[in-house]
mmCIF file of C-alpha atoms and ligand atoms in Angstrom:
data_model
loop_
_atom_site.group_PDB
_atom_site.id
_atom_site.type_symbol
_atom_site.label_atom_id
_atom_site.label_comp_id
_atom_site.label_asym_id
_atom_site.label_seq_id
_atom_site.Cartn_x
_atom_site.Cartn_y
_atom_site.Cartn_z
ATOM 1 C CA UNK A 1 17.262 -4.996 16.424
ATOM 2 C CA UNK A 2 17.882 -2.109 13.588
ATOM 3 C CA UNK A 3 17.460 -1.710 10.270
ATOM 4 C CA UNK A 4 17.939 0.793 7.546
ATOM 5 C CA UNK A 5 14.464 0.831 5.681
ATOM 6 C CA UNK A 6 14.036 2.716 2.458
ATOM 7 C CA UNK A 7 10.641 3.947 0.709
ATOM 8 C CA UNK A 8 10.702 4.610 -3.111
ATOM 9 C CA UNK A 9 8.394 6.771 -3.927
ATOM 10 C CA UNK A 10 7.288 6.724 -8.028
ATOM 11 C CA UNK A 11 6.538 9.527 -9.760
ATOM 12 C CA UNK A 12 3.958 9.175 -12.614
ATOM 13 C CA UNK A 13 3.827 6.145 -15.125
ATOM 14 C CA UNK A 14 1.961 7.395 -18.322
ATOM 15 C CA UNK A 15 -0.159 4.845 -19.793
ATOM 16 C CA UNK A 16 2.032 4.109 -22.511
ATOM 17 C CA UNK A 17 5.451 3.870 -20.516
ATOM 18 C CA UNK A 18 6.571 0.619 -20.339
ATOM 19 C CA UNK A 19 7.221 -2.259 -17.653
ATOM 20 C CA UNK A 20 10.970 -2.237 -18.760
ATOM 21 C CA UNK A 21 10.969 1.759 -17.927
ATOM 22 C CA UNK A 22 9.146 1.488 -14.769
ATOM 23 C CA UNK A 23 11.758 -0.970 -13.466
ATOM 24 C CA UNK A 24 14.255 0.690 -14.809
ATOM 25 C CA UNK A 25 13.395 3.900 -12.418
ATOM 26 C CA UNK A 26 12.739 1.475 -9.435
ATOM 27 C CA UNK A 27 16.495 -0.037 -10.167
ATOM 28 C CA UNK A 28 17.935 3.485 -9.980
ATOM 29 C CA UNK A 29 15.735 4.245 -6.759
ATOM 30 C CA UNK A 30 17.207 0.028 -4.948
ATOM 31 C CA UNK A 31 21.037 1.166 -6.494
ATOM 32 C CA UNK A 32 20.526 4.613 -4.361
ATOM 33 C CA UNK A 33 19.192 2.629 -0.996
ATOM 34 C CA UNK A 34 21.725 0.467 -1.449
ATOM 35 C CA UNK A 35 24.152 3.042 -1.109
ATOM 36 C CA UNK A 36 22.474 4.690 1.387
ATOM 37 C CA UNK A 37 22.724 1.098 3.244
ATOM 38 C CA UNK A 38 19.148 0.518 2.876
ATOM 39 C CA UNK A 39 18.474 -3.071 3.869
ATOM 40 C CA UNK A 40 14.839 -3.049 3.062
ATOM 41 C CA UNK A 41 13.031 -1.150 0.508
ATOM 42 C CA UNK A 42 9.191 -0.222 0.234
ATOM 43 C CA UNK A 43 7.684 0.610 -3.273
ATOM 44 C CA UNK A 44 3.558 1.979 -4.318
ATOM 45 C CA UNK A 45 1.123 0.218 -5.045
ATOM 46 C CA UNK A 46 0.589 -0.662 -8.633
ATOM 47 C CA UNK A 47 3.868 0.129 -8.962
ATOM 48 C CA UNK A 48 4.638 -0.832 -12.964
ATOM 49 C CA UNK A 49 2.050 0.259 -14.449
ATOM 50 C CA UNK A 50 0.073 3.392 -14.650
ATOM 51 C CA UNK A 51 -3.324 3.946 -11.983
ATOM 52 C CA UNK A 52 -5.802 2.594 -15.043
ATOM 53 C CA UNK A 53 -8.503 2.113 -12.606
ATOM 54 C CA UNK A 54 -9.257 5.841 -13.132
ATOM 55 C CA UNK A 55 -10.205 4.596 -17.009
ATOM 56 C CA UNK A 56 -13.702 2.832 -18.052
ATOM 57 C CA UNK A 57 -13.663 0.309 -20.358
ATOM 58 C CA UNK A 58 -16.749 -1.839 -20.881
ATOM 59 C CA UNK A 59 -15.036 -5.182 -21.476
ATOM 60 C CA UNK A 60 -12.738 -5.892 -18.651
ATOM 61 C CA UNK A 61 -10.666 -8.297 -20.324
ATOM 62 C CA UNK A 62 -8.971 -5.069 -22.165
ATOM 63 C CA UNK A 63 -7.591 -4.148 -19.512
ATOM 64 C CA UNK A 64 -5.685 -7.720 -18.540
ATOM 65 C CA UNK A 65 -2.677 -5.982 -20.019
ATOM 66 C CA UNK A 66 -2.083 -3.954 -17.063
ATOM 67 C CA UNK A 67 -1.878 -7.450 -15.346
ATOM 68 C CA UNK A 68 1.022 -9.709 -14.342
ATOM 69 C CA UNK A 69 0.247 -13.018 -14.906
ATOM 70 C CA UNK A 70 3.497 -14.736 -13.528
ATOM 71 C CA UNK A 71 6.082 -13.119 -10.873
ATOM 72 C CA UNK A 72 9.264 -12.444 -11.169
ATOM 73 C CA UNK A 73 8.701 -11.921 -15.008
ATOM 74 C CA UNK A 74 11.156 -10.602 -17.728
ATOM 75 C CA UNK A 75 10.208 -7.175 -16.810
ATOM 76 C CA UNK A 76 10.742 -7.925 -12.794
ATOM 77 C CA UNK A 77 13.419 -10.795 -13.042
ATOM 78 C CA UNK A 78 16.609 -7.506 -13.406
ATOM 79 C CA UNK A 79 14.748 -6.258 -10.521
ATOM 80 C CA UNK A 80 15.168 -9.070 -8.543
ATOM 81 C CA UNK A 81 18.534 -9.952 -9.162
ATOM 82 C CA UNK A 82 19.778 -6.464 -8.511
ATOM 83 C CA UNK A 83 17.978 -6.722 -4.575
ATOM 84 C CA UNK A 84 19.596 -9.922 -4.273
ATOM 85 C CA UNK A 85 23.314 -9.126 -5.433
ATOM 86 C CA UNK A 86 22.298 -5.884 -2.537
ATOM 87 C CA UNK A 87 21.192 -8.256 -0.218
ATOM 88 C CA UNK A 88 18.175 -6.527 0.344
ATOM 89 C CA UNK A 89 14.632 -7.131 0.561
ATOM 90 C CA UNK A 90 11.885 -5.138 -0.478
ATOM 91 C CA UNK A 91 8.283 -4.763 -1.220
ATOM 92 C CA UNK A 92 5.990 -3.527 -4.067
ATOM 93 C CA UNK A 93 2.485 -3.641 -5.215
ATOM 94 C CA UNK A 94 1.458 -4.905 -8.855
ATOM 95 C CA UNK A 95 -1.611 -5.921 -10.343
ATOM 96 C CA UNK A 96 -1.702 -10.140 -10.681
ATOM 97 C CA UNK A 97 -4.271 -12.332 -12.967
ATOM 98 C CA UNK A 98 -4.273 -15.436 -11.807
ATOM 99 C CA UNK A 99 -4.282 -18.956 -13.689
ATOM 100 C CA UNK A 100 -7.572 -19.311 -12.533
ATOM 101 C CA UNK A 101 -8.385 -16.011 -13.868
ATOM 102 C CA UNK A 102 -8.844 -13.704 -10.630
ATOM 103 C CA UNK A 103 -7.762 -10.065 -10.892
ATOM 104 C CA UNK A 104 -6.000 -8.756 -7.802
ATOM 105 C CA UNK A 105 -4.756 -5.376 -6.470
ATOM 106 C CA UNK A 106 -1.397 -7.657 -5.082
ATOM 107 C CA UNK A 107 1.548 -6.739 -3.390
ATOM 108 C CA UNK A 108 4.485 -8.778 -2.374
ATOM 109 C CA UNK A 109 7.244 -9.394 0.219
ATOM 110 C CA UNK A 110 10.524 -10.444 -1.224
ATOM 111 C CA UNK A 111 13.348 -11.812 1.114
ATOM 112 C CA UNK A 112 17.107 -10.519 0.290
ATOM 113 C CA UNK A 113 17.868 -14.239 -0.765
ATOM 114 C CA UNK A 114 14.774 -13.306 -3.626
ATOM 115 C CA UNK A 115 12.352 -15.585 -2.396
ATOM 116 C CA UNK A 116 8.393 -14.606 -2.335
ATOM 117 C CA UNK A 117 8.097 -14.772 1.565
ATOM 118 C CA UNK A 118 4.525 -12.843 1.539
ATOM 119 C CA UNK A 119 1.665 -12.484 -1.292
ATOM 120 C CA UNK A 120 -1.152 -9.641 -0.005
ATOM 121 C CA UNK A 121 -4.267 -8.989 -1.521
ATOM 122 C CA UNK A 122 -5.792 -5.605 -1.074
ATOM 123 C CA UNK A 123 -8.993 -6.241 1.009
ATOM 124 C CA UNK A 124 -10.668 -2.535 0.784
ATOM 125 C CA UNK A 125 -11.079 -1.522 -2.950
ATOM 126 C CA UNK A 126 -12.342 1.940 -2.895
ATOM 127 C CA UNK A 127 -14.697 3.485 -5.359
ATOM 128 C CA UNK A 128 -17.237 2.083 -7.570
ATOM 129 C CA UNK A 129 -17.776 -0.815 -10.317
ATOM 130 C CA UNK A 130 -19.881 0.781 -12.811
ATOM 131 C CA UNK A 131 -19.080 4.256 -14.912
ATOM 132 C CA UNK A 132 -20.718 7.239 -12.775
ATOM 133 C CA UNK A 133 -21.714 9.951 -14.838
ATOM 134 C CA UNK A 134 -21.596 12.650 -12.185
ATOM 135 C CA UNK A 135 -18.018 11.780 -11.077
ATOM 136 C CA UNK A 136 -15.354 14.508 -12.256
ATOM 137 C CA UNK A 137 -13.000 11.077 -11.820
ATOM 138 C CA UNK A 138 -13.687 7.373 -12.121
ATOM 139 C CA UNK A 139 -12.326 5.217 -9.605
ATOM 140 C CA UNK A 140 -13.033 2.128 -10.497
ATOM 141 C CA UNK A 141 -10.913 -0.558 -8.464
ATOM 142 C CA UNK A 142 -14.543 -2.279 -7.849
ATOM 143 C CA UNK A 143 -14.426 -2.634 -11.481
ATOM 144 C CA UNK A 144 -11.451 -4.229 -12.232
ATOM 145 C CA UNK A 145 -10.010 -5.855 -8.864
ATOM 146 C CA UNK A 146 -11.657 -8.631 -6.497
ATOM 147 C CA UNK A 147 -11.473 -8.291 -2.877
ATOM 148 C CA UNK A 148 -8.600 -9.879 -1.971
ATOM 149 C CA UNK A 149 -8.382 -13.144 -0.409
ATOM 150 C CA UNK A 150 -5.478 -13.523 1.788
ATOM 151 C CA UNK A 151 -6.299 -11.164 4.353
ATOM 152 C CA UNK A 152 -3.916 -9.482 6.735
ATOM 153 C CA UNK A 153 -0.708 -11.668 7.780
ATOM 154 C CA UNK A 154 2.930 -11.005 9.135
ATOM 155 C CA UNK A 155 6.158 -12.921 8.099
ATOM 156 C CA UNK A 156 9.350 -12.852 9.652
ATOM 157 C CA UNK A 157 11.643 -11.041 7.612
ATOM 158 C CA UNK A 158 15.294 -10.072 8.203
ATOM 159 C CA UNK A 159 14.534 -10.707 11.753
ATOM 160 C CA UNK A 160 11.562 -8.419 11.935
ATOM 161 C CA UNK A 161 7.880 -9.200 11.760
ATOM 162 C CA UNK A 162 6.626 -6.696 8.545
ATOM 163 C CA UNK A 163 2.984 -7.110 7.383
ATOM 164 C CA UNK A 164 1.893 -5.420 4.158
ATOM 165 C CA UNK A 165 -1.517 -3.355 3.363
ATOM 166 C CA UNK A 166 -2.514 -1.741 -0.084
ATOM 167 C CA UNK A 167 -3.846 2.213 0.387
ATOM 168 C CA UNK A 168 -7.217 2.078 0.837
ATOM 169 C CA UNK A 169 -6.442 -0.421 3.734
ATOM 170 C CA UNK A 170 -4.814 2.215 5.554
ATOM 171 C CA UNK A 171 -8.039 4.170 6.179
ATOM 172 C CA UNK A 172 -9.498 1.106 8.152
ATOM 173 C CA UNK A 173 -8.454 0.341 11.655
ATOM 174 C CA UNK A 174 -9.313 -3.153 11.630
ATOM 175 C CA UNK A 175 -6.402 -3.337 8.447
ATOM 176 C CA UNK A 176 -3.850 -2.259 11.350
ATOM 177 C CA UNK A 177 -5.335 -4.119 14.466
ATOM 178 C CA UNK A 178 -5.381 -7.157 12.308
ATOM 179 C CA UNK A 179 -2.114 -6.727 12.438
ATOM 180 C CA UNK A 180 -0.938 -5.512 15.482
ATOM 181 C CA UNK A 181 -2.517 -8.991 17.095
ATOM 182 C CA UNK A 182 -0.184 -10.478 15.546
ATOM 183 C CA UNK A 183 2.887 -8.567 16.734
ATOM 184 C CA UNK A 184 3.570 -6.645 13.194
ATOM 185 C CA UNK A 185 6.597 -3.965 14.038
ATOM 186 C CA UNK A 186 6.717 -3.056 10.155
ATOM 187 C CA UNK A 187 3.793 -1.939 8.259
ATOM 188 C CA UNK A 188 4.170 -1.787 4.489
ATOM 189 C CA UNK A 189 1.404 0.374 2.653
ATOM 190 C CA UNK A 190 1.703 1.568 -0.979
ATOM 191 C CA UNK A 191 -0.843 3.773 -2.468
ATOM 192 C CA UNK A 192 -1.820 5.618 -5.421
ATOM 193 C CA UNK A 193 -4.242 8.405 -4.263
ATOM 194 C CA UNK A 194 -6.116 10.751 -6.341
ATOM 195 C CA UNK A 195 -5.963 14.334 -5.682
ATOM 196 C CA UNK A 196 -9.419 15.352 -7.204
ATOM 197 C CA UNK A 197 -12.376 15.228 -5.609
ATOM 198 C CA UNK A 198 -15.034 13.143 -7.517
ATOM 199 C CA UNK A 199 -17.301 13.120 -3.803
ATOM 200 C CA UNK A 200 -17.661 16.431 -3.094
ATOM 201 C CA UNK A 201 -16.502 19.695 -4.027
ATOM 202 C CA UNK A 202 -14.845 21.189 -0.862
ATOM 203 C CA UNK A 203 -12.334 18.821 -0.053
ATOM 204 C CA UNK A 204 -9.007 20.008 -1.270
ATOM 205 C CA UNK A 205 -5.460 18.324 -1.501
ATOM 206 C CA UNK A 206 -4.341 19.260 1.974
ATOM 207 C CA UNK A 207 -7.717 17.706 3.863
ATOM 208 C CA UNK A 208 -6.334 14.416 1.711
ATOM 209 C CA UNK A 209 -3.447 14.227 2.227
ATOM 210 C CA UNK A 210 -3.985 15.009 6.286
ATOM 211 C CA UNK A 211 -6.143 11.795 6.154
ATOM 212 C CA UNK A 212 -3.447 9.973 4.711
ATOM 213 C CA UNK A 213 -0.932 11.156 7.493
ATOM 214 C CA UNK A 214 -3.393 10.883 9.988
ATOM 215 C CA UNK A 215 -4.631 7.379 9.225
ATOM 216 C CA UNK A 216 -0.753 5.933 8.892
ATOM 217 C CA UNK A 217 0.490 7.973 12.161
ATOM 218 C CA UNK A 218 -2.371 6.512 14.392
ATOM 219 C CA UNK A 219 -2.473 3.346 12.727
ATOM 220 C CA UNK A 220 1.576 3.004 13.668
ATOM 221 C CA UNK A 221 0.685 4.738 17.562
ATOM 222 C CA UNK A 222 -2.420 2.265 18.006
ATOM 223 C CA UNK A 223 -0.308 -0.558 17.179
ATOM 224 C CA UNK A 224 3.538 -0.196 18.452
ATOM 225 C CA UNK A 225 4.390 -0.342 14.807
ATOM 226 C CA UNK A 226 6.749 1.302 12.532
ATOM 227 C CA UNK A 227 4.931 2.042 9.147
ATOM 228 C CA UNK A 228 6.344 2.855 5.738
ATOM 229 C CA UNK A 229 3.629 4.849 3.405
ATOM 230 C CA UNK A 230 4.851 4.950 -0.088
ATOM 231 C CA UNK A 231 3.040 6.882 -3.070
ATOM 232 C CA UNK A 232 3.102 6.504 -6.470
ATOM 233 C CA UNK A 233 2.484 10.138 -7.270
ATOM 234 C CA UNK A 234 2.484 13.021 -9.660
ATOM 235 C CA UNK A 235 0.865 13.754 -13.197
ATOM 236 C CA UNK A 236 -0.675 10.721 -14.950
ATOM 237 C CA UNK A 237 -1.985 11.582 -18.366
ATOM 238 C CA UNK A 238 -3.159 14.743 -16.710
ATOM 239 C CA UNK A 239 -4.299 13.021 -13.411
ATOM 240 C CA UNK A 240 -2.298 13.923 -10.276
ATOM 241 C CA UNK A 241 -2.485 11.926 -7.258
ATOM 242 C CA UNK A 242 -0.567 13.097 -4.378
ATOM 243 C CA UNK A 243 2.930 12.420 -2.774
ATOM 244 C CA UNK A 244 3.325 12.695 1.018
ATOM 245 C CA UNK A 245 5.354 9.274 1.516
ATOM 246 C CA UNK A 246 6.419 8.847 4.691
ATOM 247 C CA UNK A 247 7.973 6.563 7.855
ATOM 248 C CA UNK A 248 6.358 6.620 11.195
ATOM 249 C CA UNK A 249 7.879 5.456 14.106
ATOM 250 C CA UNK A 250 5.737 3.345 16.711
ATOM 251 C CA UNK A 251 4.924 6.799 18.724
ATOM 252 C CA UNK A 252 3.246 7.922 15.583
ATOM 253 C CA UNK A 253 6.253 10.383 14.773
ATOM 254 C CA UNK A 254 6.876 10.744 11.157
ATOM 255 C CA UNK A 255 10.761 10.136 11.398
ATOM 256 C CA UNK A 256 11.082 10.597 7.290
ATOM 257 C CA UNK A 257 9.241 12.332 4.779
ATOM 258 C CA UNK A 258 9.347 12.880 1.029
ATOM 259 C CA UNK A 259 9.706 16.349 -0.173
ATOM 260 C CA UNK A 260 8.711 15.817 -3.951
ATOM 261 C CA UNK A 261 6.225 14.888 -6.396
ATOM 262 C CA UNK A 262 8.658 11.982 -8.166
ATOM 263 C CA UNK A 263 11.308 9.615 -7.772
ATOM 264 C CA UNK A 264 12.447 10.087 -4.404
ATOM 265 C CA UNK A 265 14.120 7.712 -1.914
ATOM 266 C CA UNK A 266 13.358 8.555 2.308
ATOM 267 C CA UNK A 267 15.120 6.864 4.162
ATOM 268 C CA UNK A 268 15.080 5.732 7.862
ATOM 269 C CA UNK A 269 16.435 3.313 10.696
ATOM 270 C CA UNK A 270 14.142 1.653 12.625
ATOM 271 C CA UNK A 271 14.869 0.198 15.897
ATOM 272 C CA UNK A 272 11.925 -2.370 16.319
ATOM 273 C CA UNK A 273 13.126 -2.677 20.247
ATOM 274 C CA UNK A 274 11.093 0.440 20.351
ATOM 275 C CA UNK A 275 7.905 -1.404 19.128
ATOM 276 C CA UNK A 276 8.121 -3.762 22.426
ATOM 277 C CA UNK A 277 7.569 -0.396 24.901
ATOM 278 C CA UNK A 278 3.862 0.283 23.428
ATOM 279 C CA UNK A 279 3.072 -3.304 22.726
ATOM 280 C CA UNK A 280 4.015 -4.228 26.659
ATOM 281 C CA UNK A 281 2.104 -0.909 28.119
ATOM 282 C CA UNK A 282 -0.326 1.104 26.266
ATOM 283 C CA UNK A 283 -1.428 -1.491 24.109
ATOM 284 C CA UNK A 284 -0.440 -4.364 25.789
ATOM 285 C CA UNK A 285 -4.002 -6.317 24.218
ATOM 286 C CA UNK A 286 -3.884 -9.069 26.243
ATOM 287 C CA UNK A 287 -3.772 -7.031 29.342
ATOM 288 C CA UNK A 288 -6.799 -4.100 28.049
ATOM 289 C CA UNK A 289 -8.486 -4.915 25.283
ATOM 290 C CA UNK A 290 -12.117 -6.593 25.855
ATOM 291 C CA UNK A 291 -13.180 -8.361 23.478
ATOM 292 C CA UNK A 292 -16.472 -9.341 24.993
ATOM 293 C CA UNK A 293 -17.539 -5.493 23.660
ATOM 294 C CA UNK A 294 -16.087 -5.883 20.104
ATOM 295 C CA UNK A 295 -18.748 -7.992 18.362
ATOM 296 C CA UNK A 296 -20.335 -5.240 16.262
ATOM 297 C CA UNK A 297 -16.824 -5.030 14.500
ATOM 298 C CA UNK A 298 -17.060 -8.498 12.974
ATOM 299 C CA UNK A 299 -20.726 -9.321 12.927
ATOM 300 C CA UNK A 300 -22.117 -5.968 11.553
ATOM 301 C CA UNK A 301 -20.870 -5.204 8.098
ATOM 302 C CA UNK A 302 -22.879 -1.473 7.741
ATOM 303 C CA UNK A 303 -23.874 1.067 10.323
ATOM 304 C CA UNK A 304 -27.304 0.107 11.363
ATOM 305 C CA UNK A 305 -28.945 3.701 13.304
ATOM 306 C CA UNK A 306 -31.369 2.007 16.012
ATOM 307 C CA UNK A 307 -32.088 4.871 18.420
HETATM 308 N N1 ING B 1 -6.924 5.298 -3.490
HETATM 309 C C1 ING B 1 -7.530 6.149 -2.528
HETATM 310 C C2 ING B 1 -7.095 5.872 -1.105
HETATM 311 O O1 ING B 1 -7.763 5.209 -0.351
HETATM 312 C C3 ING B 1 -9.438 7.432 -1.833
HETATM 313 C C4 ING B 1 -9.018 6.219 -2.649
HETATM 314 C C5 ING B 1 -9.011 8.711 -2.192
HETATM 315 C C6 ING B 1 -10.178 7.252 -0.689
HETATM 316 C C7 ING B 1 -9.387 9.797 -1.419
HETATM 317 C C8 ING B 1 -10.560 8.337 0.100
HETATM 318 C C9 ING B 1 -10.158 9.628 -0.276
HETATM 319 O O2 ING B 1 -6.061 6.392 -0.734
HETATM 320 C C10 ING B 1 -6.785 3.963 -3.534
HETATM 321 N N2 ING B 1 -6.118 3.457 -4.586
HETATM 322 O O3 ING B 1 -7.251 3.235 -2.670
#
């Protein structure tokens, strides 16, 4: 089965441009697909509002702003109507507070009839909770997100099986083979990465963004999936993060790649037939894997040195 999938990358959100703007850009970016015949579209993480995580604030509740508390909203709702009059799904990350409270790094699957079909949670929040005076950059996700709670799932979508992951999630295999055991053929993964180093001095913007390839290409190879990587990138108030979107075929290939820091719309078709070669060969799991072997994954949280 093919489809034409689509991955908006966003360029920078300052911290005082507005939802309304934001999804004003991401219309321009679904009206483009949509020409291009894009039936599904992939958008960042945290894709309306500006990466505030790399701001300290002692009271948290300052920061609820940068939340959505319902979804579709008056910002989102033109957004939504404009992928259903398409007839095209899509995905994007935002930040949700919940009734009960609960801050979430969130990201959502919506069908081309514009129903919610998938809610995600990001599971691996990078960085730190508390201000770190020796950081050139705060990252503090620890801060204002919870772990999230849904963990990894696929839907059926469009006739493919798509499961979504939030950036950090991509570093960590068990995000992908989570995924993979349950037949995923499209990856979703939206990310806003910093291109400073706040860890150590040496590492410059190509070693990051070769981590980011690396981790999406093997990811897609390990698991017979396609994956779409999509940044929100650029200057922020004087804070780059890089671009680098890309789609990756279920060899591993990047078959589309971004060029730009900005707005930018790749575009591929994906044939998830080829997703059934790896998953009934290489990595048939049933056939290989042995789980009997596996336990430290699950039962041992940190590495433990015992030799
Ligand atoms: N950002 C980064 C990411 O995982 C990071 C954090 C940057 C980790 C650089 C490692 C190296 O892509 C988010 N938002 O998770």
């Amino acid at each position: 089965m093919k489809m034409i999938v689509g991955g908006a990358q966003i360029g920078g959100i300052q911290k005082d441009e507005g939802r309304q703007a934001v999804v004003a850009r991401m219309m321009a970016l679904m009206e483009q697909a949509h020409e291009k015949g894009v039936e599904f579209l992939v958008y960042p993480e945290m894709t309306l509002t500006t990466f505030f995580p790399r701001f300290y604030v002692e009271d948290r509740s300052e920061f609820d702003h940068w939340f959505e508390t319902e979804m579709p909203n008056a910002a989102t709702q033109p957004l939504f109507d404009m992928a259903k009059r398409f007839g095209m799904g899509f995905t994007f990350g935002y930040c949700e507070l919940t009734p009960e409270g609960l801050h979430y790094n969130t990201s959502i699957l919506v069908s081309p009839e514009g129903e919610i079909v998938s809610k995600y949670r990001k599971t691996h929040l990078p960085g730190h909770a508390e201000y770190e005076a020796d950081r050139t950059h705060q990252h503090l996700e620890k801060r204002y997100f919870l772990p999230g709670d849904t963990g990894f799932n696929v839907v059926r979508n469009q006739g493919a099986i798509m499961g979504m992951a939030i950036c950090n999630d991509r570093r960590w295999p068990e995000t992908w083979r989570t995924l993979g055991l349950q037949g995923v053929e499209l990856v979703t993964i939206g990310y806003n990465t910093p291109s400073q180093n706040n860890l150590s001095k040496e590492e410059g913007i190509e070693r990051r963004v070769y981590h980011h390839e690396l981790s999406v290409c093997a990811g897609a190879y390990q698991n017979s999936t396609y994956a779409v990587a999509v940044a929100k990138c650029g200057m922020e108030d004087g804070n780059h993060m890089f671009a680098g979107s890309i789609i990756v075929d279920p060899d591993g290939f990047v078959i589309a790649r971004a060029t730009g820091e900005g707005d930018e719309l790749i575009v591929a078709e994906c044939d998830f037939d080829k997703c059934a070669f790896g998953k009934s060969t290489v990595f048939n799991f049933a056939a290989h894997r042995r789980v009997e072997h596996y336990g430290r994954i699950t039962e041992q949280t940190g590495m433990k040195i015992e030799v």
